[in-house]
GROMACS .gro file of C-alpha atoms in nm:
model
  353
    1UNK     CA    1   1.118  -1.659   4.674
    2UNK     CA    2   1.011  -2.016   4.595
    3UNK     CA    3   1.286  -2.049   4.334
    4UNK     CA    4   1.546  -1.934   4.584
    5UNK     CA    5   1.423  -2.186   4.841
    6UNK     CA    6   1.440  -2.471   4.588
    7UNK     CA    7   1.796  -2.376   4.494
    8UNK     CA    8   1.901  -2.339   4.861
    9UNK     CA    9   1.760  -2.683   4.949
   10UNK     CA   10   1.926  -2.833   4.639
   11UNK     CA   11   2.262  -2.697   4.751
   12UNK     CA   12   2.208  -2.846   5.096
   13UNK     CA   13   2.060  -3.185   5.011
   14UNK     CA   14   2.152  -3.250   4.648
   15UNK     CA   15   2.000  -3.182   4.308
   16UNK     CA   16   1.688  -3.344   4.165
   17UNK     CA   17   1.438  -3.269   3.882
   18UNK     CA   18   1.271  -3.001   4.098
   19UNK     CA   19   1.608  -2.822   4.113
   20UNK     CA   20   1.586  -2.774   3.738
   21UNK     CA   21   1.253  -2.594   3.774
   22UNK     CA   22   1.393  -2.371   4.048
   23UNK     CA   23   1.692  -2.267   3.837
   24UNK     CA   24   1.478  -2.199   3.531
   25UNK     CA   25   1.227  -1.996   3.733
   26UNK     CA   26   1.507  -1.782   3.873
   27UNK     CA   27   1.651  -1.736   3.523
   28UNK     CA   28   1.309  -1.614   3.408
   29UNK     CA   29   1.288  -1.375   3.704
   30UNK     CA   30   1.627  -1.222   3.619
   31UNK     CA   31   1.497  -1.109   3.279
   32UNK     CA   32   1.172  -0.953   3.408
   33UNK     CA   33   1.120  -0.582   3.361
   34UNK     CA   34   1.376  -0.534   3.081
   35UNK     CA   35   1.404  -0.162   3.013
   36UNK     CA   36   1.253  -0.055   3.345
   37UNK     CA   37   1.471  -0.235   3.600
   38UNK     CA   38   1.825  -0.374   3.608
   39UNK     CA   39   1.837  -0.725   3.465
   40UNK     CA   40   2.104  -0.994   3.463
   41UNK     CA   41   2.091  -1.155   3.120
   42UNK     CA   42   2.428  -1.328   3.158
   43UNK     CA   43   2.315  -1.471   3.492
   44UNK     CA   44   1.987  -1.589   3.340
   45UNK     CA   45   2.170  -1.761   3.056
   46UNK     CA   46   2.401  -1.941   3.300
   47UNK     CA   47   2.110  -2.052   3.522
   48UNK     CA   48   1.926  -2.178   3.215
   49UNK     CA   49   2.234  -2.377   3.111
   50UNK     CA   50   2.264  -2.529   3.459
   51UNK     CA   51   1.893  -2.617   3.457
   52UNK     CA   52   1.932  -2.801   3.126
   53UNK     CA   53   2.239  -2.989   3.253
   54UNK     CA   54   2.041  -3.115   3.553
   55UNK     CA   55   1.748  -3.208   3.327
   56UNK     CA   56   1.973  -3.398   3.086
   57UNK     CA   57   1.849  -3.753   3.044
   58UNK     CA   58   1.517  -3.668   3.212
   59UNK     CA   59   1.186  -3.605   3.036
   60UNK     CA   60   1.132  -3.241   3.132
   61UNK     CA   61   0.992  -3.069   2.822
   62UNK     CA   62   0.869  -2.768   3.019
   63UNK     CA   63   1.225  -2.691   3.123
   64UNK     CA   64   1.342  -2.709   2.762
   65UNK     CA   65   1.055  -2.488   2.646
   66UNK     CA   66   1.128  -2.232   2.918
   67UNK     CA   67   1.494  -2.226   2.825
   68UNK     CA   68   1.418  -2.160   2.457
   69UNK     CA   69   1.146  -1.899   2.494
   70UNK     CA   70   1.248  -1.712   2.809
   71UNK     CA   71   1.627  -1.709   2.790
   72UNK     CA   72   1.796  -1.852   2.484
   73UNK     CA   73   1.625  -1.624   2.234
   74UNK     CA   74   1.799  -1.333   2.405
   75UNK     CA   75   2.130  -1.474   2.285
   76UNK     CA   76   2.090  -1.726   2.003
   77UNK     CA   77   1.974  -1.650   1.646
   78UNK     CA   78   1.596  -1.669   1.642
   79UNK     CA   79   1.590  -1.862   1.315
   80UNK     CA   80   1.801  -2.139   1.472
   81UNK     CA   81   1.541  -2.191   1.746
   82UNK     CA   82   1.256  -2.270   1.503
   83UNK     CA   83   1.356  -2.635   1.434
   84UNK     CA   84   1.421  -2.684   1.805
   85UNK     CA   85   1.062  -2.586   1.887
   86UNK     CA   86   0.929  -2.832   1.629
   87UNK     CA   87   1.153  -3.105   1.766
   88UNK     CA   88   1.034  -3.031   2.120
   89UNK     CA   89   0.674  -3.050   2.001
   90UNK     CA   90   0.727  -3.400   1.859
   91UNK     CA   91   0.907  -3.525   2.169
   92UNK     CA   92   0.636  -3.383   2.395
   93UNK     CA   93   0.359  -3.555   2.198
   94UNK     CA   94   0.544  -3.887   2.217
   95UNK     CA   95   0.584  -3.836   2.592
   96UNK     CA   96   0.217  -3.753   2.644
   97UNK     CA   97   0.282  -3.385   2.727
   98UNK     CA   98   0.004  -3.256   2.502
   99UNK     CA   99  -0.013  -2.904   2.647
  100UNK     CA  100   0.363  -2.854   2.609
  101UNK     CA  101   0.348  -2.986   2.252
  102UNK     CA  102   0.070  -2.744   2.159
  103UNK     CA  103   0.242  -2.452   2.329
  104UNK     CA  104   0.563  -2.536   2.142
  105UNK     CA  105   0.366  -2.535   1.815
  106UNK     CA  106   0.209  -2.196   1.896
  107UNK     CA  107   0.543  -2.042   1.993
  108UNK     CA  108   0.693  -2.179   1.672
  109UNK     CA  109   0.430  -1.990   1.470
  110UNK     CA  110   0.481  -1.670   1.668
  111UNK     CA  111   0.858  -1.691   1.619
  112UNK     CA  112   0.802  -1.751   1.246
  113UNK     CA  113   0.608  -1.424   1.238
  114UNK     CA  114   0.887  -1.237   1.412
  115UNK     CA  115   1.162  -1.382   1.193
  116UNK     CA  116   0.995  -1.296   0.864
  117UNK     CA  117   0.887  -1.643   0.752
  118UNK     CA  118   0.678  -1.602   0.432
  119UNK     CA  119   0.324  -1.523   0.539
  120UNK     CA  120   0.170  -1.753   0.278
  121UNK     CA  121   0.358  -2.043   0.437
  122UNK     CA  122   0.244  -1.933   0.782
  123UNK     CA  123  -0.117  -1.906   0.669
  124UNK     CA  124  -0.125  -2.269   0.560
  125UNK     CA  125   0.071  -2.401   0.858
  126UNK     CA  126  -0.149  -2.222   1.112
  127UNK     CA  127  -0.463  -2.369   0.955
  128UNK     CA  128  -0.320  -2.714   1.014
  129UNK     CA  129  -0.219  -2.627   1.370
  130UNK     CA  130  -0.564  -2.494   1.460
  131UNK     CA  131  -0.719  -2.820   1.340
  132UNK     CA  132  -0.473  -3.011   1.560
  133UNK     CA  133  -0.553  -2.799   1.867
  134UNK     CA  134  -0.926  -2.845   1.813
  135UNK     CA  135  -0.875  -3.222   1.817
  136UNK     CA  136  -0.661  -3.200   2.129
  137UNK     CA  137  -0.913  -2.966   2.300
  138UNK     CA  138  -0.660  -2.688   2.359
  139UNK     CA  139  -0.920  -2.411   2.372
  140UNK     CA  140  -0.715  -2.120   2.505
  141UNK     CA  141  -0.417  -2.184   2.277
  142UNK     CA  142  -0.650  -2.222   1.980
  143UNK     CA  143  -0.798  -1.879   2.054
  144UNK     CA  144  -0.450  -1.728   2.068
  145UNK     CA  145  -0.342  -1.902   1.749
  146UNK     CA  146  -0.662  -1.802   1.571
  147UNK     CA  147  -0.589  -1.439   1.658
  148UNK     CA  148  -0.244  -1.469   1.499
  149UNK     CA  149  -0.410  -1.634   1.199
  150UNK     CA  150  -0.632  -1.330   1.161
  151UNK     CA  151  -0.326  -1.105   1.165
  152UNK     CA  152  -0.162  -1.311   0.890
  153UNK     CA  153  -0.486  -1.298   0.692
  154UNK     CA  154  -0.491  -0.919   0.707
  155UNK     CA  155  -0.132  -0.900   0.584
  156UNK     CA  156  -0.233  -1.121   0.292
  157UNK     CA  157  -0.524  -0.892   0.213
  158UNK     CA  158  -0.787  -1.146   0.318
  159UNK     CA  159  -1.056  -0.936   0.487
  160UNK     CA  160  -1.325  -1.202   0.511
  161UNK     CA  161  -1.136  -1.498   0.649
  162UNK     CA  162  -1.386  -1.782   0.599
  163UNK     CA  163  -1.158  -2.037   0.762
  164UNK     CA  164  -1.137  -1.829   1.078
  165UNK     CA  165  -1.326  -2.035   1.338
  166UNK     CA  166  -1.277  -2.090   1.707
  167UNK     CA  167  -1.452  -2.422   1.762
  168UNK     CA  168  -1.458  -2.364   2.134
  169UNK     CA  169  -1.714  -2.340   2.413
  170UNK     CA  170  -1.768  -1.966   2.373
  171UNK     CA  171  -2.071  -1.784   2.226
  172UNK     CA  172  -1.875  -1.637   1.934
  173UNK     CA  173  -1.811  -1.703   1.565
  174UNK     CA  174  -1.570  -1.425   1.464
  175UNK     CA  175  -1.267  -1.248   1.606
  176UNK     CA  176  -1.467  -0.927   1.661
  177UNK     CA  177  -1.738  -1.116   1.849
  178UNK     CA  178  -1.469  -1.279   2.062
  179UNK     CA  179  -1.313  -0.942   2.141
  180UNK     CA  180  -1.645  -0.790   2.247
  181UNK     CA  181  -1.733  -1.099   2.449
  182UNK     CA  182  -1.395  -1.089   2.628
  183UNK     CA  183  -1.435  -0.719   2.713
  184UNK     CA  184  -1.786  -0.766   2.852
  185UNK     CA  185  -1.698  -1.083   3.041
  186UNK     CA  186  -1.374  -0.926   3.172
  187UNK     CA  187  -1.162  -1.204   3.023
  188UNK     CA  188  -0.852  -0.988   3.046
  189UNK     CA  189  -0.607  -1.245   2.910
  190UNK     CA  190  -0.810  -1.284   2.590
  191UNK     CA  191  -0.846  -0.905   2.556
  192UNK     CA  192  -0.468  -0.867   2.584
  193UNK     CA  193  -0.398  -1.138   2.326
  194UNK     CA  194  -0.643  -0.994   2.075
  195UNK     CA  195  -0.521  -0.638   2.137
  196UNK     CA  196  -0.164  -0.754   2.079
  197UNK     CA  197  -0.235  -0.929   1.749
  198UNK     CA  198  -0.450  -0.638   1.631
  199UNK     CA  199  -0.162  -0.408   1.719
  200UNK     CA  200   0.082  -0.615   1.510
  201UNK     CA  201  -0.152  -0.612   1.210
  202UNK     CA  202  -0.222  -0.238   1.232
  203UNK     CA  203   0.149  -0.162   1.266
  204UNK     CA  204   0.251  -0.353   0.956
  205UNK     CA  205  -0.037  -0.203   0.760
  206UNK     CA  206   0.083   0.146   0.854
  207UNK     CA  207  -0.230   0.226   1.058
  208UNK     CA  208  -0.039   0.386   1.342
  209UNK     CA  209  -0.327   0.551   1.527
  210UNK     CA  210  -0.506   0.217   1.547
  211UNK     CA  211  -0.180   0.045   1.639
  212UNK     CA  212  -0.125   0.283   1.931
  213UNK     CA  213  -0.479   0.226   2.053
  214UNK     CA  214  -0.429  -0.150   2.080
  215UNK     CA  215  -0.070  -0.126   2.200
  216UNK     CA  216  -0.176   0.073   2.503
  217UNK     CA  217  -0.412  -0.208   2.604
  218UNK     CA  218  -0.141  -0.473   2.607
  219UNK     CA  219   0.190  -0.301   2.689
  220UNK     CA  220   0.331  -0.373   3.036
  221UNK     CA  221   0.676  -0.214   3.069
  222UNK     CA  222   0.719  -0.275   3.443
  223UNK     CA  223   0.683  -0.650   3.398
  224UNK     CA  224   0.822  -0.671   3.046
  225UNK     CA  225   0.934  -1.021   2.956
  226UNK     CA  226   1.142  -1.156   2.672
  227UNK     CA  227   0.820  -1.233   2.485
  228UNK     CA  228   0.728  -0.862   2.495
  229UNK     CA  229   1.036  -0.740   2.309
  230UNK     CA  230   0.866  -0.719   1.972
  231UNK     CA  231   0.577  -0.535   2.129
  232UNK     CA  232   0.826  -0.280   2.262
  233UNK     CA  233   0.997  -0.252   1.922
  234UNK     CA  234   0.680  -0.187   1.723
  235UNK     CA  235   0.541   0.044   1.989
  236UNK     CA  236   0.857   0.258   1.988
  237UNK     CA  237   0.841   0.304   1.610
  238UNK     CA  238   0.470   0.383   1.633
  239UNK     CA  239   0.525   0.632   1.915
  240UNK     CA  240   0.795   0.829   1.731
  241UNK     CA  241   0.589   0.847   1.412
  242UNK     CA  242   0.292   0.982   1.610
  243UNK     CA  243   0.518   1.223   1.800
  244UNK     CA  244   0.621   1.381   1.470
  245UNK     CA  245   0.258   1.410   1.365
  246UNK     CA  246   0.124   1.577   1.680
  247UNK     CA  247   0.351   1.812   1.872
  248UNK     CA  248   0.092   1.854   2.149
  249UNK     CA  249   0.136   1.490   2.256
  250UNK     CA  250   0.503   1.463   2.173
  251UNK     CA  251   0.623   1.408   2.531
  252UNK     CA  252   0.377   1.121   2.588
  253UNK     CA  253   0.508   0.938   2.283
  254UNK     CA  254   0.871   1.017   2.364
  255UNK     CA  255   0.831   0.865   2.711
  256UNK     CA  256   0.699   0.544   2.555
  257UNK     CA  257   0.983   0.530   2.302
  258UNK     CA  258   1.250   0.584   2.567
  259UNK     CA  259   1.154   0.254   2.735
  260UNK     CA  260   1.237   0.069   2.415
  261UNK     CA  261   1.557   0.267   2.359
  262UNK     CA  262   1.680   0.145   2.699
  263UNK     CA  263   1.552  -0.207   2.640
  264UNK     CA  264   1.719  -0.262   2.305
  265UNK     CA  265   2.037  -0.097   2.426
  266UNK     CA  266   2.049  -0.378   2.683
  267UNK     CA  267   1.952  -0.680   2.472
  268UNK     CA  268   2.154  -0.589   2.162
  269UNK     CA  269   2.472  -0.614   2.371
  270UNK     CA  270   2.396  -0.985   2.410
  271UNK     CA  271   2.286  -1.064   2.054
  272UNK     CA  272   2.366  -0.838   1.763
  273UNK     CA  273   2.204  -1.099   1.535
  274UNK     CA  274   1.858  -1.071   1.691
  275UNK     CA  275   1.839  -0.715   1.818
  276UNK     CA  276   2.098  -0.489   1.651
  277UNK     CA  277   1.887  -0.387   1.352
  278UNK     CA  278   1.594  -0.306   1.580
  279UNK     CA  279   1.807  -0.093   1.814
  280UNK     CA  280   1.952   0.095   1.516
  281UNK     CA  281   1.611   0.159   1.363
  282UNK     CA  282   1.471   0.291   1.693
  283UNK     CA  283   1.777   0.517   1.724
  284UNK     CA  284   1.732   0.635   1.365
  285UNK     CA  285   1.370   0.728   1.432
  286UNK     CA  286   1.474   0.903   1.752
  287UNK     CA  287   1.740   1.108   1.568
  288UNK     CA  288   1.479   1.190   1.302
  289UNK     CA  289   1.237   1.307   1.571
  290UNK     CA  290   1.503   1.530   1.729
  291UNK     CA  291   1.619   1.678   1.398
  292UNK     CA  292   1.962   1.508   1.398
  293UNK     CA  293   1.942   1.436   1.027
  294UNK     CA  294   2.297   1.315   0.960
  295UNK     CA  295   2.288   1.072   1.253
  296UNK     CA  296   1.943   0.955   1.149
  297UNK     CA  297   2.056   0.879   0.793
  298UNK     CA  298   2.356   0.681   0.918
  299UNK     CA  299   2.145   0.475   1.159
  300UNK     CA  300   1.879   0.400   0.897
  301UNK     CA  301   2.142   0.263   0.660
  302UNK     CA  302   2.310   0.061   0.936
  303UNK     CA  303   1.974  -0.084   1.042
  304UNK     CA  304   1.887  -0.186   0.686
  305UNK     CA  305   2.228  -0.350   0.644
  306UNK     CA  306   2.198  -0.533   0.977
  307UNK     CA  307   1.849  -0.664   0.897
  308UNK     CA  308   1.972  -0.791   0.560
  309UNK     CA  309   2.281  -0.954   0.711
  310UNK     CA  310   2.080  -1.129   0.982
  311UNK     CA  311   1.799  -1.240   0.749
  312UNK     CA  312   1.505  -1.038   0.882
  313UNK     CA  313   1.363  -0.955   0.539
  314UNK     CA  314   1.043  -0.793   0.673
  315UNK     CA  315   1.246  -0.561   0.898
  316UNK     CA  316   1.479  -0.483   0.610
  317UNK     CA  317   1.163  -0.373   0.429
  318UNK     CA  318   1.051  -0.169   0.729
  319UNK     CA  319   1.389   0.005   0.749
  320UNK     CA  320   1.375   0.093   0.380
  321UNK     CA  321   1.018   0.220   0.413
  322UNK     CA  322   1.096   0.446   0.708
  323UNK     CA  323   1.417   0.567   0.544
  324UNK     CA  324   1.217   0.645   0.229
  325UNK     CA  325   0.978   0.856   0.435
  326UNK     CA  326   1.273   1.031   0.598
  327UNK     CA  327   1.433   1.111   0.261
  328UNK     CA  328   1.104   1.244   0.128
  329UNK     CA  329   1.080   1.486   0.421
  330UNK     CA  330   1.442   1.591   0.354
  331UNK     CA  331   1.356   1.663  -0.011
  332UNK     CA  332   1.549   1.373  -0.164
  333UNK     CA  333   1.274   1.255  -0.398
  334UNK     CA  334   1.486   1.013  -0.601
  335UNK     CA  335   1.644   0.854  -0.295
  336UNK     CA  336   1.301   0.821  -0.137
  337UNK     CA  337   1.165   0.650  -0.445
  338UNK     CA  338   1.458   0.409  -0.463
  339UNK     CA  339   1.425   0.298  -0.103
  340UNK     CA  340   1.049   0.255  -0.134
  341UNK     CA  341   1.113   0.019  -0.425
  342UNK     CA  342   1.356  -0.175  -0.206
  343UNK     CA  343   1.095  -0.186   0.072
  344UNK     CA  344   0.834  -0.327  -0.163
  345UNK     CA  345   1.079  -0.588  -0.286
  346UNK     CA  346   1.141  -0.701   0.073
  347UNK     CA  347   0.770  -0.710   0.153
  348UNK     CA  348   0.712  -0.914  -0.165
  349UNK     CA  349   0.971  -1.167  -0.044
  350UNK     CA  350   0.785  -1.177   0.288
  351UNK     CA  351   0.461  -1.232   0.097
  352UNK     CA  352   0.270  -0.941   0.253
  353UNK     CA  353   0.041  -0.747   0.025
   0.00000   0.00000   0.00000
């Protein structure tokens, strides 16, 4: 409502910096609830473009950050947005916008995780970023970044992460203590962040029961935002694997997966680079679940090819791993072995142990 009023007044009396915020807020609203409600991605992209045109020549880093993280990643290759986030961070620091700079740095790290940046590189870069956020007294962002750091540590096989500190005004020293503190103190935002990062780690480690447990604490399909797309992707894969394991709860898991099937059917129409391989892999798992073996095989191969073409090496590995499991169930032992070797090669390139 407020965004609409800003835009209406801008049309009546002329545009100003506040108009840019109104347009960007409306663009964000148009992408809310992807998968559950009708969304207007093309409209959001156009509003975001108009917002940036109005902001041109002005120092409005929040507008630029909103455009990148809430709209542009729906359309533009994710890898191309990484240097833009680092550039925005530097400009924000020079302009005194410390919170925007730190948020840009955090979102850079999260996007690195989603694009398959080598985890050893991420491990070192996040250590440096946490030290920066401690100096700049960005407590909440440091907690969120530290949780991602713990996820990266688990993927590297580092169980006792000695460098994992919070350095904040909370009575905790470890991630587990922070989680228990947040639950008891009803710090719901912290609980959601930690549940989300624990979900990501459990998913990639193949611990699907644990992954589902944490996913259920942080999934919000009715208000799904662009930032929740990877949550939806991993949760769909998890749900269909668990549906095959336990027929008594099959319908519960199918209902969860169907949200992501709708979601990625929508977003992949706007960016085959970012979302095609994910849509194909979800469809492959769905065909596998329903016994459509020929369709499943075709979609697995298409997903693997798309992930390779669009440089998502970790998801290329995931596609090969799931296809290997599928072939093993179908009795193709040699094919299963070959694709598991390919999966391990991809994971090695990613740096995950």
